[in-house]
Short mmCIF file of C-alpha atoms and ligand atoms in Angstrom, two decimals:
data_model
loop_
_atom_site.label_atom_id
_atom_site.label_comp_id
_atom_site.label_asym_id
_atom_site.label_seq_id
_atom_site.Cartn_x
_atom_site.Cartn_y
_atom_site.Cartn_z
CA MET N 171 -95.45 158.85 117.81
CA ASN N 172 -99.13 159.99 117.00
CA LEU N 173 -101.18 157.09 115.68
CA THR N 174 -104.43 158.99 115.29
CA VAL N 175 -106.13 158.55 111.94
CA THR N 176 -106.35 161.80 110.28
CA ASP N 177 -107.16 160.74 106.74
CA VAL N 178 -108.79 158.04 105.01
CA ARG N 179 -108.71 157.16 101.42
CA LEU N 180 -111.06 154.58 99.61
CA THR N 181 -110.34 153.92 96.03
CA PRO N 182 -112.56 151.39 93.97
CA VAL N 183 -110.74 149.75 91.16
CA LEU N 184 -111.67 147.46 88.15
CA ILE N 185 -108.86 144.79 87.57
CA ALA N 186 -108.49 142.66 84.73
CA ASP N 187 -109.80 139.09 85.07
CA PRO N 188 -109.58 136.11 82.52
CA PRO N 189 -112.63 134.28 81.57
CA LEU N 190 -112.53 131.64 84.32
CA LEU N 191 -115.58 129.46 84.75
CA ASN N 192 -117.51 128.33 87.83
CA THR N 193 -120.83 126.85 88.45
CA GLN N 194 -122.52 130.16 88.58
CA GLY N 195 -121.11 131.37 85.03
CA VAL N 196 -117.90 132.95 83.91
CA HIS N 197 -115.83 135.78 85.38
CA GLN N 198 -116.26 139.23 83.94
CA PRO N 199 -113.30 140.85 82.18
CA TYR N 200 -113.07 143.35 85.06
CA THR N 201 -113.73 142.81 88.48
CA PRO N 202 -113.98 145.44 91.41
CA ARG N 203 -111.73 145.61 94.45
CA LEU N 204 -111.48 148.52 97.11
CA VAL N 205 -108.16 149.96 98.06
CA VAL N 206 -108.39 151.37 101.48
CA GLU N 207 -105.75 153.82 102.83
CA VAL N 208 -105.35 155.06 106.39
CA VAL N 209 -103.12 157.99 107.18
CA THR N 210 -101.83 158.81 110.67
CA ALA N 211 -100.93 162.26 112.16
CA ASP N 212 -97.34 161.59 111.56
CA GLY N 213 -98.06 161.08 107.91
CA VAL N 214 -97.67 157.34 107.88
CA THR N 215 -100.03 155.62 105.15
CA GLY N 216 -101.28 152.19 105.77
CA VAL N 217 -103.04 150.10 102.83
CA GLY N 218 -105.35 147.36 102.89
CA GLU N 219 -107.74 145.78 100.36
CA THR N 220 -111.15 144.05 100.32
CA TYR N 221 -114.13 143.45 97.95
CA GLY N 222 -115.32 146.42 95.90
CA ASP N 223 -118.84 145.75 95.03
CA THR N 224 -121.41 148.41 95.65
CA LYS N 225 -122.64 146.97 98.74
CA TYR N 226 -119.24 147.15 100.30
CA LEU N 227 -118.56 150.69 99.12
CA GLU N 228 -121.76 151.70 100.83
CA LEU N 229 -120.56 150.49 104.17
CA ALA N 230 -116.66 151.52 103.75
CA ARG N 231 -117.61 155.19 103.22
CA PRO N 232 -119.77 155.90 106.61
CA PHE N 233 -116.89 153.62 108.39
CA ALA N 234 -114.16 155.75 107.22
CA GLU N 235 -115.50 158.73 108.23
CA LYS N 236 -115.95 157.04 111.81
CA LEU N 237 -112.51 155.97 111.92
CA LYS N 238 -110.97 159.47 111.67
CA GLY N 239 -109.89 160.52 115.11
CA ARG N 240 -109.23 157.04 116.35
CA ARG N 241 -105.89 155.46 116.66
CA VAL N 242 -104.54 152.73 114.07
CA SER N 243 -103.62 150.59 117.30
CA ASP N 244 -107.36 150.48 118.34
CA LEU N 245 -107.89 147.20 116.38
CA ASN N 246 -110.46 145.73 118.64
CA GLY N 247 -112.50 148.98 118.32
CA LEU N 248 -112.98 148.43 114.48
CA PHE N 249 -115.59 145.86 115.23
CA THR N 250 -117.41 148.08 117.63
CA LEU N 251 -117.33 150.81 114.89
CA ALA N 252 -118.66 148.67 112.34
CA ASP N 253 -121.89 147.66 114.48
CA GLU N 254 -122.58 151.20 114.34
CA VAL N 255 -122.80 151.21 110.47
CA ALA N 256 -126.19 150.20 109.33
CA VAL N 257 -126.52 147.59 106.67
CA ASP N 258 -129.37 148.23 103.83
CA ALA N 259 -131.52 145.07 104.57
CA SER N 260 -132.12 144.64 100.53
CA ARG N 261 -128.27 144.01 100.34
CA VAL N 262 -128.76 140.84 102.40
CA SER N 263 -131.93 139.61 101.18
CA GLU N 264 -130.33 136.80 99.15
CA ALA N 265 -129.42 133.88 101.36
CA VAL N 266 -126.21 133.41 99.43
CA ASP N 267 -123.18 135.65 98.14
CA VAL N 268 -121.83 135.84 94.83
CA GLY N 269 -124.36 133.62 93.18
CA GLY N 270 -123.51 131.20 95.98
CA LEU N 271 -119.60 130.94 96.01
CA ARG N 272 -118.96 132.45 99.31
CA GLY N 273 -121.76 130.93 101.36
CA VAL N 274 -124.42 132.73 103.62
CA GLN N 275 -124.87 136.41 103.13
CA THR N 276 -125.59 138.16 106.43
CA ALA N 277 -125.16 141.79 107.61
CA ASP N 278 -122.27 140.79 109.88
CA LYS N 279 -120.59 139.05 107.30
CA LEU N 280 -120.74 142.18 105.11
CA ARG N 281 -119.47 144.34 107.85
CA LEU N 282 -116.77 142.01 108.59
CA SER N 283 -115.74 142.08 104.98
CA VAL N 284 -115.50 145.90 104.99
CA VAL N 285 -113.44 145.68 108.77
CA SER N 286 -110.83 143.34 107.10
CA GLY N 287 -109.76 145.97 104.70
CA PHE N 288 -109.52 148.74 107.26
CA GLU N 289 -107.70 146.25 109.69
CA VAL N 290 -104.99 145.25 107.21
CA ALA N 291 -104.41 149.12 106.59
CA CYS N 292 -104.20 149.91 110.28
CA LEU N 293 -101.92 147.17 110.92
CA ASP N 294 -99.67 148.20 107.87
CA ALA N 295 -99.84 151.94 109.44
CA LEU N 296 -99.09 150.60 112.88
CA GLY N 297 -96.12 148.15 111.69
CA LYS N 298 -94.68 151.01 109.72
CA SER N 299 -94.94 153.41 112.57
CA LEU N 300 -93.13 151.03 114.85
CA GLY N 301 -90.38 149.72 112.41
CA LEU N 302 -92.13 146.10 112.55
CA PRO N 303 -93.62 143.82 110.02
CA VAL N 304 -97.29 142.91 110.27
CA HIS N 305 -96.46 139.19 111.38
CA ALA N 306 -94.54 140.49 114.29
CA LEU N 307 -97.77 142.59 115.23
CA LEU N 308 -99.54 139.34 115.01
CA GLY N 309 -97.29 137.39 117.58
CA GLY N 310 -94.46 136.44 115.30
CA LYS N 311 -93.87 134.04 112.08
CA VAL N 312 -93.54 130.61 112.68
CA ARG N 313 -92.13 129.89 109.07
CA ASP N 314 -90.34 132.09 106.66
CA ALA N 315 -92.28 131.49 103.70
CA VAL N 316 -95.98 130.59 102.91
CA GLU N 317 -96.94 127.68 100.34
CA TYR N 318 -99.61 128.35 97.86
CA SER N 319 -101.43 125.97 95.46
CA ALA N 320 -102.04 126.49 91.68
CA TYR N 321 -105.74 127.45 91.35
CA LEU N 322 -106.56 125.63 88.26
CA PHE N 323 -109.96 126.90 86.18
CA TYR N 324 -111.79 125.77 83.13
CA LYS N 325 -111.58 128.50 81.03
CA TRP N 326 -112.17 130.07 77.67
CA ALA N 327 -109.28 131.33 75.66
CA GLU N 328 -110.58 134.72 75.72
CA HIS N 329 -113.95 136.61 76.58
CA PRO N 330 -116.76 136.50 74.23
CA ALA N 331 -116.14 138.62 71.14
CA GLY N 332 -117.20 142.15 71.35
CA VAL N 333 -116.44 142.50 75.13
CA ARG N 334 -113.80 144.85 76.11
CA ALA N 335 -111.16 142.79 78.01
CA GLU N 336 -107.50 142.50 78.40
CA ARG N 337 -105.91 139.34 76.64
CA ASP N 338 -103.94 136.52 78.64
CA ASP N 339 -101.40 133.94 77.60
CA TRP N 340 -103.14 130.84 79.56
CA GLY N 341 -105.10 129.60 76.59
CA ALA N 342 -108.11 127.47 76.92
CA ALA N 343 -108.76 124.59 79.43
CA LEU N 344 -111.98 122.82 78.57
CA ASP N 345 -110.92 119.22 78.80
CA PRO N 346 -108.48 117.05 80.78
CA ALA N 347 -105.56 117.71 78.35
CA GLY N 348 -106.40 121.50 78.67
CA VAL N 349 -106.29 121.29 82.52
CA VAL N 350 -103.11 119.54 82.59
CA GLU N 351 -101.51 121.89 80.07
CA GLN N 352 -102.63 124.88 82.47
CA ALA N 353 -101.17 122.95 85.30
CA ARG N 354 -97.84 122.40 83.58
CA LYS N 355 -97.79 126.38 83.17
CA PHE N 356 -98.55 126.93 86.82
CA LYS N 357 -95.85 124.82 87.83
CA GLU N 358 -93.40 126.08 85.35
CA ARG N 359 -94.04 129.70 86.12
CA TYR N 360 -94.51 129.56 89.74
CA GLY N 361 -93.17 126.25 91.02
CA PHE N 362 -96.47 125.15 92.42
CA SER N 363 -96.65 121.54 93.69
CA SER N 364 -100.33 121.45 95.13
CA PHE N 365 -103.32 121.59 92.33
CA LYS N 366 -106.80 122.77 93.25
CA LEU N 367 -109.42 122.35 90.22
CA LYS N 368 -112.43 124.56 90.21
CA GLY N 369 -115.07 122.30 89.53
CA GLY N 370 -118.87 122.18 89.29
CA VAL N 371 -118.63 123.49 85.40
CA PHE N 372 -119.08 120.18 83.66
CA PRO N 373 -120.59 117.06 84.40
CA PRO N 374 -118.71 115.15 87.50
CA ASP N 375 -117.39 112.44 85.11
CA GLU N 376 -115.55 114.91 82.91
CA GLU N 377 -114.48 116.63 86.22
CA ILE N 378 -113.05 113.07 87.63
CA ALA N 379 -111.38 112.75 84.00
CA ALA N 380 -109.59 116.21 84.52
CA VAL N 381 -108.38 114.97 88.16
CA ARG N 382 -107.42 111.54 87.06
CA ALA N 383 -105.24 113.28 84.37
CA LEU N 384 -103.56 115.58 86.87
CA ALA N 385 -102.73 112.68 89.15
CA GLU N 386 -101.21 110.67 86.32
CA ALA N 387 -99.17 113.75 85.10
CA PHE N 388 -98.33 114.93 88.51
CA PRO N 389 -97.79 111.67 90.55
CA GLY N 390 -97.93 112.25 94.18
CA HIS N 391 -98.81 116.08 94.22
CA PRO N 392 -101.74 117.00 96.39
CA LEU N 393 -104.89 117.81 94.40
CA ARG N 394 -108.38 119.17 95.49
CA LEU N 395 -111.46 119.30 93.54
CA ASP N 396 -114.24 122.22 94.47
CA PRO N 397 -117.57 122.23 92.54
CA ASN N 398 -118.86 124.88 94.99
CA GLY N 399 -121.71 122.87 96.26
CA ALA N 400 -122.95 121.68 92.66
CA TRP N 401 -123.37 118.17 93.70
CA SER N 402 -126.01 116.00 95.52
CA VAL N 403 -124.83 113.82 98.50
CA ALA N 404 -125.04 110.74 96.11
CA THR N 405 -122.67 112.47 93.43
CA SER N 406 -120.47 113.75 96.05
CA LEU N 407 -120.11 110.18 97.37
CA LYS N 408 -119.72 108.77 93.96
CA VAL N 409 -116.67 111.40 93.04
CA ALA N 410 -115.27 110.77 96.51
CA GLY N 411 -115.32 107.04 95.72
CA ASP N 412 -113.66 107.43 92.29
CA LEU N 413 -111.13 109.95 93.38
CA GLY N 414 -110.43 108.96 96.82
CA ASP N 415 -106.95 107.61 96.26
CA VAL N 416 -105.93 111.00 94.66
CA LEU N 417 -107.53 113.48 96.45
CA GLU N 418 -105.95 115.59 99.48
CA TYR N 419 -109.46 116.72 100.16
CA LEU N 420 -112.71 117.48 98.32
CA GLU N 421 -114.01 121.09 98.75
CA ASP N 422 -117.82 121.89 99.29
CA PRO N 423 -118.87 119.00 97.19
CA ALA N 424 -122.30 119.42 98.47
CA LEU N 425 -124.17 122.66 99.80
CA GLY N 426 -124.51 123.27 103.54
CA THR N 427 -123.60 121.57 106.74
CA PRO N 428 -126.29 118.87 106.64
CA ALA N 429 -125.30 117.48 103.31
CA MET N 430 -121.58 117.91 103.98
CA ALA N 431 -122.14 115.92 107.19
CA GLU N 432 -124.01 113.31 105.41
CA VAL N 433 -121.19 113.00 102.84
CA ALA N 434 -118.55 113.06 105.41
CA GLU N 435 -119.83 110.22 107.33
CA ARG N 436 -120.01 107.91 104.20
CA THR N 437 -116.41 108.74 103.05
CA GLY N 438 -113.05 108.72 104.16
CA VAL N 439 -111.94 111.68 101.64
CA PRO N 440 -111.40 114.73 103.98
CA LEU N 441 -113.86 117.67 103.20
CA ALA N 442 -112.74 121.07 103.11
CA THR N 443 -114.97 124.29 102.96
CA ASN N 444 -115.40 127.97 102.39
CA MET N 445 -118.90 127.59 102.24
CA CYS N 446 -120.69 126.22 105.05
CA VAL N 447 -118.49 127.56 107.82
CA THR N 448 -117.82 131.38 106.66
CA THR N 449 -118.82 132.58 110.14
CA PHE N 450 -117.83 131.94 113.82
CA ALA N 451 -121.47 131.23 114.25
CA GLU N 452 -121.52 128.25 111.64
CA ILE N 453 -118.59 126.48 113.39
CA ARG N 454 -120.26 124.78 116.40
CA GLU N 455 -122.87 122.89 114.10
CA ALA N 456 -120.41 121.69 111.49
CA PHE N 457 -117.79 120.72 114.00
CA THR N 458 -119.71 118.72 116.21
CA ARG N 459 -121.44 116.94 113.27
CA GLY N 460 -118.12 116.05 111.76
CA ALA N 461 -119.12 118.00 108.55
CA VAL N 462 -115.62 119.33 107.58
CA GLN N 463 -111.92 118.56 108.22
CA VAL N 464 -110.73 121.58 106.77
CA VAL N 465 -111.79 124.98 106.98
CA LEU N 466 -110.47 127.55 104.27
CA SER N 467 -110.39 130.73 106.12
CA ASP N 468 -110.53 134.07 104.55
CA HIS N 469 -109.51 137.15 106.18
CA HIS N 470 -111.72 139.27 104.06
CA TYR N 471 -115.03 137.67 105.14
CA TRP N 472 -113.87 136.60 108.54
CA GLY N 473 -112.97 140.09 109.53
CA GLY N 474 -109.29 140.54 109.34
CA LEU N 475 -105.98 138.99 110.35
CA ARG N 476 -106.54 138.50 113.99
CA ASN N 477 -109.87 136.86 113.52
CA THR N 478 -108.19 134.63 111.14
CA GLN N 479 -105.78 133.53 113.85
CA GLN N 480 -108.65 132.92 116.16
CA LEU N 481 -110.58 130.86 113.70
CA ALA N 482 -107.24 128.97 113.42
CA ALA N 483 -107.17 128.34 117.19
CA VAL N 484 -110.70 127.08 117.27
CA CYS N 485 -110.16 124.67 114.29
CA ARG N 486 -106.92 123.69 116.28
CA THR N 487 -109.07 123.05 119.42
CA PHE N 488 -111.41 120.84 117.29
CA GLY N 489 -108.63 118.77 115.56
CA VAL N 490 -109.92 120.59 112.28
CA GLY N 491 -107.24 121.61 109.56
CA VAL N 492 -107.05 124.89 108.23
CA SER N 493 -106.06 126.68 105.05
CA MET N 494 -107.05 129.88 102.84
CA HIS N 495 -109.55 130.57 100.31
CA SER N 496 -109.15 133.21 97.78
CA ASN N 497 -111.04 135.31 95.63
CA THR N 498 -109.83 137.72 92.88
CA HIS N 499 -107.50 139.71 94.67
CA LEU N 500 -104.58 142.13 94.53
CA GLY N 501 -100.96 141.97 95.89
CA ILE N 502 -102.14 143.92 99.15
CA SER N 503 -104.19 140.95 100.08
CA LEU N 504 -101.60 138.48 99.20
CA ALA N 505 -99.16 140.33 101.40
CA ALA N 506 -101.72 140.39 104.09
CA MET N 507 -102.74 136.60 103.48
CA THR N 508 -98.93 135.63 103.83
CA HIS N 509 -98.24 137.62 106.90
CA VAL N 510 -101.35 135.91 108.74
CA ALA N 511 -100.53 132.38 107.36
CA ALA N 512 -97.16 132.95 108.70
CA THR N 513 -98.29 133.10 112.25
CA VAL N 514 -100.61 130.18 112.04
CA PRO N 515 -99.00 127.03 113.58
CA GLY N 516 -100.17 123.85 111.95
CA LEU N 517 -100.88 125.17 108.60
CA HIS N 518 -100.64 121.81 106.73
CA HIS N 519 -102.29 122.73 103.33
CA ALA N 520 -101.01 124.90 100.86
CA CYS N 521 -103.35 128.19 100.65
CA ASP N 522 -105.32 128.93 97.62
CA SER N 523 -104.63 132.39 95.61
CA HIS N 524 -106.08 133.86 92.42
CA TYR N 525 -103.18 136.38 92.40
CA PRO N 526 -101.23 134.32 89.09
CA TRP N 527 -104.57 135.19 87.25
CA GLN N 528 -104.12 138.73 87.88
CA SER N 529 -102.02 140.73 85.40
CA GLU N 530 -102.65 144.00 87.11
CA ASP N 531 -101.54 145.11 90.40
CA VAL N 532 -101.37 148.62 92.41
CA LEU N 533 -97.79 147.69 93.94
CA THR N 534 -94.70 149.02 92.74
CA GLU N 535 -93.34 145.49 92.65
CA ARG N 536 -95.45 142.40 92.21
CA LEU N 537 -95.26 139.60 94.99
CA VAL N 538 -93.34 136.71 93.70
CA PHE N 539 -93.78 132.94 94.01
CA GLU N 540 -90.60 130.79 94.32
CA ASN N 541 -91.18 127.15 94.34
CA GLY N 542 -94.64 127.66 94.93
CA ALA N 543 -94.29 129.82 97.99
CA VAL N 544 -94.23 133.51 98.95
CA ARG N 545 -91.30 134.59 101.29
CA VAL N 546 -92.81 136.29 104.38
CA PRO N 547 -92.03 139.95 104.15
CA ASP N 548 -89.95 141.53 106.92
CA ALA N 549 -89.91 145.05 106.13
CA PRO N 550 -91.98 147.45 108.04
CA GLY N 551 -95.87 146.84 107.69
CA LEU N 552 -97.10 144.65 105.09
CA GLY N 553 -93.93 145.34 103.34
CA VAL N 554 -95.53 146.47 100.04
CA GLU N 555 -95.59 149.85 98.21
CA LEU N 556 -98.39 151.35 96.37
CA ASP N 557 -97.68 152.47 92.84
CA ARG N 558 -100.03 155.49 92.65
CA ASP N 559 -100.05 155.92 88.90
CA ARG N 560 -101.23 152.27 88.55
CA LEU N 561 -103.96 152.97 91.31
CA ALA N 562 -105.23 155.81 89.40
CA ALA N 563 -105.41 154.24 86.10
CA LEU N 564 -107.26 151.32 87.61
CA HIS N 565 -109.68 153.82 89.27
CA ARG N 566 -110.33 155.74 86.27
CA ARG N 567 -111.40 152.39 84.71
CA TRP N 568 -113.89 152.33 87.55
CA LEU N 569 -115.10 155.58 87.20
CA ASP N 570 -115.63 155.33 83.33
CA ASP N 571 -117.60 152.05 83.95
CA ASP N 572 -121.30 152.58 83.25
CA GLY N 573 -122.17 150.50 86.23
CA THR N 574 -122.16 147.01 84.69
CA LEU N 575 -118.94 145.73 85.90
CA ARG N 576 -119.14 147.44 89.29
CA ASP N 577 -120.84 144.56 90.89
CA ARG N 578 -119.55 140.96 90.27
CA ASP N 579 -121.90 138.97 88.37
CA ASP N 580 -120.80 135.65 86.75
CA ALA N 581 -124.16 134.68 85.54
CA ALA N 582 -124.56 138.09 83.52
CA ALA N 583 -121.01 137.30 82.14
CA MET N 584 -122.12 133.92 81.00
CA ARG N 585 -125.32 135.31 79.38
CA ILE N 586 -123.16 137.29 76.85
CA ALA N 587 -121.96 134.16 75.37
CA ASP N 588 -125.25 132.07 76.23
CA PRO N 589 -128.57 134.24 76.28
CA GLU N 590 -130.21 131.50 77.62
CA TRP N 591 -127.98 130.99 80.65
CA VAL N 592 -129.75 130.98 83.98
CA THR N 593 -127.83 130.39 87.35
CA PRO N 594 -128.41 126.62 87.93
CA ALA N 595 -130.32 125.36 90.57
CA MET N 596 -128.69 123.36 93.09
CA PRO N 597 -127.53 120.56 93.31
CA ARG N 598 -126.90 121.00 89.72
CA TRP N 599 -125.81 117.26 89.46
O1 GLR W 815 -114.84 128.16 96.67
C1 GLR W 815 -114.01 128.71 96.42
O2 GLR W 815 -113.12 128.49 96.51
C2 GLR W 815 -114.18 130.16 95.50
O3 GLR W 815 -115.51 130.29 95.48
C3 GLR W 815 -113.26 130.89 94.92
C4 GLR W 815 -113.70 131.78 93.86
O4 GLR W 815 -114.63 132.68 94.21
C5 GLR W 815 -113.77 131.20 92.66
O5 GLR W 815 -114.58 130.23 92.78
C6 GLR W 815 -114.07 132.21 91.65
O6 GLR W 815 -113.75 133.34 91.80
O7 GLR W 815 -114.61 131.78 90.57
MG1 MG W 816 -114.15 126.81 97.67
#
């Protein structure tokens, strides 16, 4: 068996995204992703996926060149390789990523986000070469299915008039009734029984009312609210006080570890984060201050599936829960998330996934949610297959774009509907 990488293919794509609202603005009609393929000397192809914005592509290209000649089994070596790829300082001059949705932006985190796509592709190729599923390469699954939560968003019925976009059949959700209706659809279509509402969009009282309406419509179901740090400590405490009886956890109510620690100290409602603990370096302060009770891992920015397992082990050591964060992603990443989640003992919270919002994929067969869960694939590698025609079509869309959609910008999308829109100063409420 020859596991040497002889070729690496990078295919940026633009995939359709509905008009989902968050505190920074609204999703653009298409969002960039990068599909990574590694090919071994034996002709085995492994596939991975990560962010597709320009700053990631700029790193992925030299990284791909360096990977050639190495073995797909050399997973630790990926981090050494990544250290050799220079990050343009202007790419990390902002303190926060995606207008603040993914926490601090550092050169390391950028590199790790790129490594993750290659790590998954290498694991896929290795698994296919050995005839083993990725979860077996990670030590073996401890469950046969991974539970996901319905990721509810405030949402317009459609993208602004005149903007090229794909239509969706979810309708608008701009008030409590709309949110409950969306949740019903999620439950009907996918069987989800946990619900997360992306907040930070409307004044907190409106979002409290929406969560109350969910609690009434779905009694006993785990509920979460995530305003992406849009609230002050006082507002966070008010929301925790009003919703404490129905929330599984409150996600990033306030921005940064000190503010989260202050909230945590004064409420019994567990706090989750994908914003103040997003790197290993951020763990110590957050855990010693008791700022978070659940970390939402994301194999993309934590640097892959094996780093996700390490994060889970650290969380376990400190008695902190673990679950998963999600951005817009394709089926490749859902498969990767499912494999790693299957290996993590003590995963007590349903994972987030944007996948139901994605009408487009690059796989021959979409992954399916049954009773809110994805069965852990047992076929070799990730257990998914690329549909090359779909991949080519979505790449064509990326090629045809004049550059406006190649870098995610939720504030720019919002300005099309509201030219006065500026990224809100935090805390917003
Ligand atoms: O905090 C989170 O869960 C996210 O930031 C997830 C996504 O980025 C979501 O907010 C989005 O895409 O609008
Ligand atoms: Mg979050």
